[in-house]
Amino acid sequence: MNKRIYITLVIILTCLLRLKASADSNFHIYLCFGQSNMEGNAQWEACDEEAIDPRFQMLATTDFETPKRTTGNWYTATCPIVSPVGKLGPTDYFGRTMVAYLPQEVKVGVVAVAIGGCNILMFDKDKYTTYANEDSWSGILARNVYGGNPYQRLIDMAKEAQKVGVIKGILLHQGCSNCGDPLWPEMVKKIYNDILTDLNLNAEDVPLLAGETEREDMGGGCSYHNTIIAQLPEVIPNSYVISSEGIPGNSKDPWHFSAAGYRELGKRYAQKMLEIEGIDITRKPTTEINELNITQKITNNYIYTLSGCRVENKNMAPGIYIKNRKKYIIRK
């Protein structure tokens, strides 16, 4: 072998080994993409800002003004997580639930790119230009927030994340802009395969979790797409559908979930991911999921936290209750 070629190969191998060694196997990374429901559409409440475990991190995939964040830097995952125009979404309680059940030495990071109203092809590396160049809301956001190429921004940020952690899964929530399209599963498959190829990932190591759209009985306007989402595991073997059964909409439009709905949807994504990883979610979590204040009050047969988050539909008499291994004082 030519000496120069040999030295070059040694240098490349050394660099790769150093890069791999710098990645922390206890830093679990999840890529998240989709449209407005993944971006988050419900205004967060005071309870959503309380005591977020610093083990739950987000990588800023664009610059934020409030709070101040810079693209490519890691931050504790406080709202908004996905984009400067996003709100509370499934990523919030996905991460909170994951760190609550994973060992204390494990951190969870999300790398999210999502655009309200976007077609799934906005994330197709070969077809995105048609949609990114539109004068629609999604086209304008694609250009102004993600440099005109949302897929590439996701890949670039994922590569940054791979320097410090290990990609463990991909979360998708999209469908309303492709409602009922029978080609949707194949479109998703191409994007999923492109992600795996561009990041040197193996399909068996990186499951795809896709959430259902709002159900018809909850006011959903594109619930028919759930019959299309249901076909995804037939097209992508290592994929799973996250049910939206019983998850409330926001009552303002037929496409988005409420804040309570996003909390529940995020937990369901996490429960499936934990199940895939063999984590027993019936046991006590390693840390508490901060979603309830200790002192609560009952109004109109609902339990509310003092910060205003409705959490349960039960008419409970005043007293002391044990719920999820925590004590609550209920007062009228």
Short mmCIF file of C-alpha atoms in Angstrom, two decimals:
data_model
loop_
_atom_site.label_atom_id
_atom_site.label_comp_id
_atom_site.label_asym_id
_atom_site.label_seq_id
_atom_site.Cartn_x
_atom_site.Cartn_y
_atom_site.Cartn_z
CA MET A 1 0.00 0.00 0.00
CA ASN A 2 1.24 3.47 -0.86
CA LYS A 3 2.67 5.09 2.28
CA ARG A 4 0.73 8.34 1.72
CA ILE A 5 -2.55 6.44 1.35
CA TYR A 6 -1.76 4.44 4.48
CA ILE A 7 -1.11 7.57 6.54
CA THR A 8 -4.31 9.17 5.24
CA LEU A 9 -6.35 6.11 6.22
CA VAL A 10 -4.80 6.08 9.69
CA ILE A 11 -5.66 9.75 10.18
CA ILE A 12 -9.27 9.21 9.03
CA LEU A 13 -9.68 6.17 11.29
CA THR A 14 -8.22 8.04 14.25
CA CYS A 15 -10.63 10.94 13.72
CA LEU A 16 -13.60 8.58 13.48
CA LEU A 17 -12.59 6.78 16.66
CA ARG A 18 -12.20 10.07 18.51
CA LEU A 19 -15.60 11.25 17.31
CA LYS A 20 -17.21 8.01 18.42
CA ALA A 21 -15.46 8.16 21.77
CA SER A 22 -16.74 11.70 22.39
CA ALA A 23 -20.35 10.60 21.99
CA ASP A 24 -21.99 9.74 25.30
CA SER A 25 -23.96 6.48 25.11
CA ASN A 26 -26.07 7.76 28.02
CA PHE A 27 -27.22 10.78 26.02
CA HIS A 28 -30.22 9.50 24.07
CA ILE A 29 -31.17 11.65 21.07
CA TYR A 30 -34.57 11.69 19.35
CA LEU A 31 -35.22 13.37 16.01
CA CYS A 32 -38.66 14.97 15.68
CA PHE A 33 -40.30 16.34 12.56
CA GLY A 34 -43.70 17.14 11.09
CA GLN A 35 -46.14 20.01 10.90
CA SER A 36 -47.99 22.17 13.43
CA ASN A 37 -48.93 19.47 15.93
CA MET A 38 -45.26 18.49 16.21
CA GLU A 39 -44.26 22.15 16.36
CA GLY A 40 -46.75 22.65 19.20
CA ASN A 41 -49.97 24.64 18.90
CA ALA A 42 -51.30 25.10 22.44
CA GLN A 43 -50.23 27.90 24.75
CA TRP A 44 -48.27 26.43 27.62
CA GLU A 45 -49.48 27.02 31.16
CA ALA A 46 -47.72 27.75 34.41
CA CYS A 47 -47.52 24.06 35.30
CA ASP A 48 -45.59 23.43 32.09
CA GLU A 49 -42.83 25.78 33.23
CA GLU A 50 -42.26 24.15 36.62
CA ALA A 51 -39.16 22.16 37.58
CA ILE A 52 -38.09 20.76 34.23
CA ASP A 53 -35.39 18.16 34.76
CA PRO A 54 -32.12 19.46 33.23
CA ARG A 55 -31.54 15.92 31.97
CA PHE A 56 -34.12 16.77 29.30
CA GLN A 57 -32.33 18.84 26.67
CA MET A 58 -33.19 20.42 23.31
CA LEU A 59 -30.85 21.32 20.48
CA ALA A 60 -31.88 24.65 18.97
CA THR A 61 -32.40 24.03 15.25
CA THR A 62 -32.89 27.76 14.61
CA ASP A 63 -32.29 31.01 16.49
CA PHE A 64 -34.79 32.05 19.17
CA GLU A 65 -35.34 35.53 20.56
CA THR A 66 -37.48 34.60 23.59
CA PRO A 67 -35.88 32.80 25.26
CA LYS A 68 -32.56 33.67 23.63
CA ARG A 69 -31.13 30.62 21.89
CA THR A 70 -28.57 30.07 19.17
CA THR A 71 -28.74 27.43 16.45
CA GLY A 72 -26.65 24.38 17.27
CA ASN A 73 -26.51 24.91 21.04
CA TRP A 74 -28.05 22.71 23.73
CA TYR A 75 -30.52 24.04 26.32
CA THR A 76 -32.79 22.70 29.04
CA ALA A 77 -36.03 21.87 27.20
CA THR A 78 -38.33 24.69 28.26
CA CYS A 79 -41.19 25.93 26.06
CA PRO A 80 -41.09 26.55 23.21
CA ILE A 81 -38.94 23.59 22.20
CA VAL A 82 -39.33 23.26 18.44
CA SER A 83 -39.39 26.75 16.94
CA PRO A 84 -39.78 30.41 17.91
CA VAL A 85 -43.40 30.37 16.67
CA GLY A 86 -44.21 27.00 18.24
CA LYS A 87 -45.93 26.39 21.56
CA LEU A 88 -46.59 23.37 23.78
CA GLY A 89 -46.43 20.15 21.80
CA PRO A 90 -45.78 16.41 22.16
CA THR A 91 -42.01 16.81 22.47
CA ASP A 92 -42.45 18.49 25.88
CA TYR A 93 -44.00 15.59 27.74
CA PHE A 94 -42.23 13.00 25.63
CA GLY A 95 -38.93 14.16 27.08
CA ARG A 96 -40.24 14.69 30.59
CA THR A 97 -41.69 11.19 30.68
CA MET A 98 -38.55 9.61 29.23
CA VAL A 99 -36.21 11.08 31.84
CA ALA A 100 -38.68 10.23 34.58
CA TYR A 101 -38.34 6.52 33.84
CA LEU A 102 -34.79 6.23 32.56
CA PRO A 103 -31.84 5.80 34.96
CA GLN A 104 -30.46 8.98 36.52
CA GLU A 105 -27.28 8.81 34.47
CA VAL A 106 -29.25 8.95 31.20
CA LYS A 107 -30.07 12.25 29.50
CA VAL A 108 -32.61 12.77 26.72
CA GLY A 109 -32.21 15.26 23.91
CA VAL A 110 -34.64 16.23 21.16
CA VAL A 111 -33.68 17.64 17.77
CA ALA A 112 -36.85 18.98 16.21
CA VAL A 113 -37.77 20.63 12.91
CA ALA A 114 -41.46 21.22 12.20
CA ILE A 115 -43.50 23.65 10.14
CA GLY A 116 -47.20 24.39 10.49
CA GLY A 117 -49.24 23.43 7.44
CA CYS A 118 -46.41 21.75 5.55
CA ASN A 119 -46.80 18.90 3.11
CA ILE A 120 -44.81 15.77 4.00
CA LEU A 121 -42.75 16.37 0.86
CA MET A 122 -41.28 19.46 2.54
CA PHE A 123 -38.98 16.88 4.17
CA ASP A 124 -38.17 15.03 0.95
CA LYS A 125 -34.59 15.97 0.08
CA ASP A 126 -35.36 15.63 -3.62
CA LYS A 127 -38.72 17.43 -3.77
CA TYR A 128 -38.75 20.02 -1.00
CA THR A 129 -38.04 23.03 -3.23
CA THR A 130 -41.55 22.98 -4.70
CA TYR A 131 -43.03 23.55 -1.25
CA ALA A 132 -40.29 25.64 0.35
CA ASN A 133 -40.57 28.23 -2.42
CA GLU A 134 -44.32 28.68 -2.02
CA ASP A 135 -45.72 31.93 -0.62
CA SER A 136 -47.77 29.90 1.84
CA TRP A 137 -47.25 30.08 5.59
CA SER A 138 -45.23 26.88 5.53
CA GLY A 139 -43.09 28.02 2.60
CA ILE A 140 -42.29 31.33 4.28
CA LEU A 141 -41.37 29.60 7.54
CA ALA A 142 -39.21 27.08 5.70
CA ARG A 143 -37.17 29.91 4.21
CA ASN A 144 -37.08 32.22 7.21
CA VAL A 145 -36.61 29.66 9.97
CA TYR A 146 -34.81 26.72 8.35
CA GLY A 147 -32.90 28.32 5.48
CA GLY A 148 -35.31 26.98 2.87
CA ASN A 149 -34.41 23.32 3.47
CA PRO A 150 -36.04 21.81 6.59
CA TYR A 151 -34.75 18.30 5.87
CA GLN A 152 -31.16 19.44 5.59
CA ARG A 153 -31.47 21.48 8.77
CA LEU A 154 -32.69 18.36 10.57
CA ILE A 155 -29.76 16.34 9.21
CA ASP A 156 -27.18 19.04 10.00
CA MET A 157 -28.42 19.37 13.58
CA ALA A 158 -28.65 15.58 13.95
CA LYS A 159 -24.99 15.32 12.97
CA GLU A 160 -24.15 17.87 15.66
CA ALA A 161 -26.14 15.78 18.14
CA GLN A 162 -24.26 12.62 17.13
CA LYS A 163 -21.05 14.25 18.31
CA VAL A 164 -22.30 14.12 21.90
CA GLY A 165 -24.97 11.44 21.97
CA VAL A 166 -26.64 8.48 20.26
CA ILE A 167 -29.76 8.71 18.11
CA LYS A 168 -32.31 6.28 19.52
CA GLY A 169 -35.48 7.04 17.58
CA ILE A 170 -37.48 9.32 15.28
CA LEU A 171 -40.81 10.95 16.12
CA LEU A 172 -43.21 12.08 13.39
CA HIS A 173 -46.49 13.96 13.56
CA GLN A 174 -47.80 15.04 10.18
CA GLY A 175 -50.81 14.27 8.05
CA CYS A 176 -53.41 17.00 7.91
CA SER A 177 -51.80 18.54 4.83
CA ASN A 178 -51.77 15.10 3.17
CA CYS A 179 -55.07 13.90 4.58
CA GLY A 180 -56.14 10.62 3.02
CA ASP A 181 -53.27 10.46 0.53
CA PRO A 182 -52.66 6.73 -0.11
CA LEU A 183 -49.06 7.48 -1.10
CA TRP A 184 -48.24 9.00 2.29
CA PRO A 185 -46.69 5.83 3.83
CA GLU A 186 -44.30 5.46 0.89
CA MET A 187 -43.39 9.16 1.10
CA VAL A 188 -42.59 8.73 4.79
CA LYS A 189 -40.58 5.59 4.04
CA LYS A 190 -38.36 7.49 1.61
CA ILE A 191 -37.73 10.28 4.13
CA TYR A 192 -37.04 7.75 6.89
CA ASN A 193 -34.59 5.84 4.67
CA ASP A 194 -32.89 9.08 3.63
CA ILE A 195 -32.41 10.02 7.29
CA LEU A 196 -30.89 6.63 8.06
CA THR A 197 -28.54 6.84 5.08
CA ASP A 198 -27.45 10.43 5.68
CA LEU A 199 -26.74 9.76 9.36
CA ASN A 200 -25.25 6.25 8.95
CA LEU A 201 -27.97 4.68 11.08
CA ASN A 202 -29.42 1.17 11.04
CA ALA A 203 -33.19 0.76 10.77
CA GLU A 204 -33.26 -1.94 13.45
CA ASP A 205 -31.69 0.50 15.92
CA VAL A 206 -33.86 3.53 15.16
CA PRO A 207 -37.64 3.03 15.34
CA LEU A 208 -40.07 5.51 13.80
CA LEU A 209 -43.00 6.58 15.97
CA ALA A 210 -45.88 8.29 14.12
CA GLY A 211 -48.77 9.93 15.94
CA GLU A 212 -52.37 9.83 14.80
CA THR A 213 -54.30 12.96 13.89
CA GLU A 214 -57.19 14.14 16.06
CA ARG A 215 -60.02 11.60 16.14
CA GLU A 216 -63.44 12.46 14.72
CA ASP A 217 -65.21 12.06 18.08
CA MET A 218 -62.80 14.63 19.51
CA GLY A 219 -63.62 17.12 16.76
CA GLY A 220 -60.88 16.13 14.32
CA GLY A 221 -61.23 17.33 10.74
CA CYS A 222 -58.74 14.95 9.11
CA SER A 223 -59.32 11.83 11.19
CA TYR A 224 -59.59 9.78 7.99
CA HIS A 225 -55.83 10.05 7.64
CA ASN A 226 -55.49 7.70 10.61
CA THR A 227 -56.44 4.85 8.27
CA ILE A 228 -53.40 5.82 6.19
CA ILE A 229 -51.09 6.15 9.21
CA ALA A 230 -52.20 2.67 10.29
CA GLN A 231 -50.53 1.27 7.16
CA LEU A 232 -47.10 2.60 8.12
CA PRO A 233 -45.87 -0.55 9.95
CA GLU A 234 -46.59 -2.55 6.77
CA VAL A 235 -44.23 -0.27 4.85
CA ILE A 236 -41.63 0.43 7.56
CA PRO A 237 -41.13 -2.68 9.75
CA ASN A 238 -39.63 -0.83 12.71
CA SER A 239 -42.40 1.74 12.98
CA TYR A 240 -45.20 2.25 15.47
CA VAL A 241 -48.46 4.19 15.49
CA ILE A 242 -49.20 6.36 18.53
CA SER A 243 -52.93 6.43 19.21
CA SER A 244 -54.84 9.69 19.63
CA GLU A 245 -57.91 7.94 21.04
CA GLY A 246 -59.56 10.09 23.70
CA ILE A 247 -57.09 12.94 23.27
CA PRO A 248 -59.00 16.24 23.26
CA GLY A 249 -58.80 18.86 20.56
CA ASN A 250 -58.54 22.55 21.29
CA SER A 251 -62.23 23.29 20.40
CA LYS A 252 -61.05 26.21 18.23
CA ASP A 253 -60.22 24.33 15.03
CA PRO A 254 -60.46 20.74 13.74
CA TRP A 255 -56.73 20.04 13.46
CA HIS A 256 -54.94 20.73 16.74
CA PHE A 257 -54.90 19.25 20.21
CA SER A 258 -55.38 21.11 23.47
CA ALA A 259 -52.59 21.64 25.99
CA ALA A 260 -53.90 18.66 27.98
CA GLY A 261 -54.01 16.72 24.71
CA TYR A 262 -50.37 17.45 23.90
CA ARG A 263 -49.32 16.38 27.39
CA GLU A 264 -51.07 13.04 26.92
CA LEU A 265 -49.84 12.57 23.35
CA GLY A 266 -46.26 13.22 24.42
CA LYS A 267 -46.57 10.66 27.20
CA ARG A 268 -47.88 8.09 24.73
CA TYR A 269 -44.90 8.60 22.45
CA ALA A 270 -42.65 8.10 25.47
CA GLN A 271 -44.49 5.06 26.75
CA LYS A 272 -44.10 3.33 23.39
CA MET A 273 -40.41 4.27 23.20
CA LEU A 274 -39.80 3.02 26.73
CA GLU A 275 -41.61 -0.20 25.88
CA ILE A 276 -39.38 -0.65 22.82
CA GLU A 277 -36.33 -0.12 25.02
CA GLY A 278 -37.58 -2.68 27.53
CA ILE A 279 -38.25 -0.20 30.33
CA ASP A 280 -41.00 -1.22 32.75
CA ILE A 281 -43.36 1.77 32.93
CA THR A 282 -45.54 0.10 35.57
CA ARG A 283 -42.82 0.62 38.17
CA LYS A 284 -42.16 3.84 40.03
CA PRO A 285 -40.32 6.36 37.85
CA THR A 286 -36.79 7.35 38.87
CA THR A 287 -37.96 10.96 39.08
CA GLU A 288 -41.38 12.53 39.35
CA ILE A 289 -43.05 13.98 36.26
CA ASN A 290 -43.82 17.52 37.27
CA GLU A 291 -47.35 18.14 36.06
CA LEU A 292 -49.34 18.70 39.24
CA ASN A 293 -48.98 21.05 42.16
CA ILE A 294 -49.41 19.50 45.59
CA THR A 295 -52.25 21.83 46.56
CA GLN A 296 -55.25 21.60 44.24
CA LYS A 297 -58.88 22.64 44.23
CA ILE A 298 -62.04 21.25 42.67
CA THR A 299 -64.23 23.40 40.44
CA ASN A 300 -67.22 22.11 38.44
CA ASN A 301 -66.27 18.49 38.98
CA TYR A 302 -62.77 18.93 37.59
CA ILE A 303 -59.50 18.92 39.49
CA TYR A 304 -57.33 21.94 38.70
CA THR A 305 -53.83 22.78 39.74
CA LEU A 306 -53.39 26.24 41.20
CA SER A 307 -51.72 27.25 37.95
CA GLY A 308 -54.88 26.45 36.04
CA CYS A 309 -54.14 23.13 34.32
CA ARG A 310 -57.13 20.81 34.20
CA VAL A 311 -55.84 17.33 34.87
CA GLU A 312 -58.70 14.95 35.62
CA ASN A 313 -62.45 14.60 35.29
CA LYS A 314 -63.50 13.32 38.71
CA ASN A 315 -65.67 14.64 41.49
CA MET A 316 -63.39 14.03 44.44
CA ALA A 317 -64.34 15.05 47.93
CA PRO A 318 -61.94 17.23 49.92
CA GLY A 319 -59.22 15.29 51.66
CA ILE A 320 -55.75 13.83 51.21
CA TYR A 321 -55.16 11.50 48.27
CA ILE A 322 -52.30 9.41 47.05
CA LYS A 323 -52.03 9.61 43.24
CA ASN A 324 -49.07 8.17 41.29
CA ARG A 325 -47.18 7.76 44.56
CA LYS A 326 -47.61 11.46 45.42
CA LYS A 327 -49.74 13.03 48.12
CA TYR A 328 -52.31 15.67 47.18
CA ILE A 329 -54.39 17.88 49.40
CA ILE A 330 -57.78 18.49 47.76
CA ARG A 331 -59.71 21.55 48.91
CA LYS A 332 -63.05 22.97 47.77
#
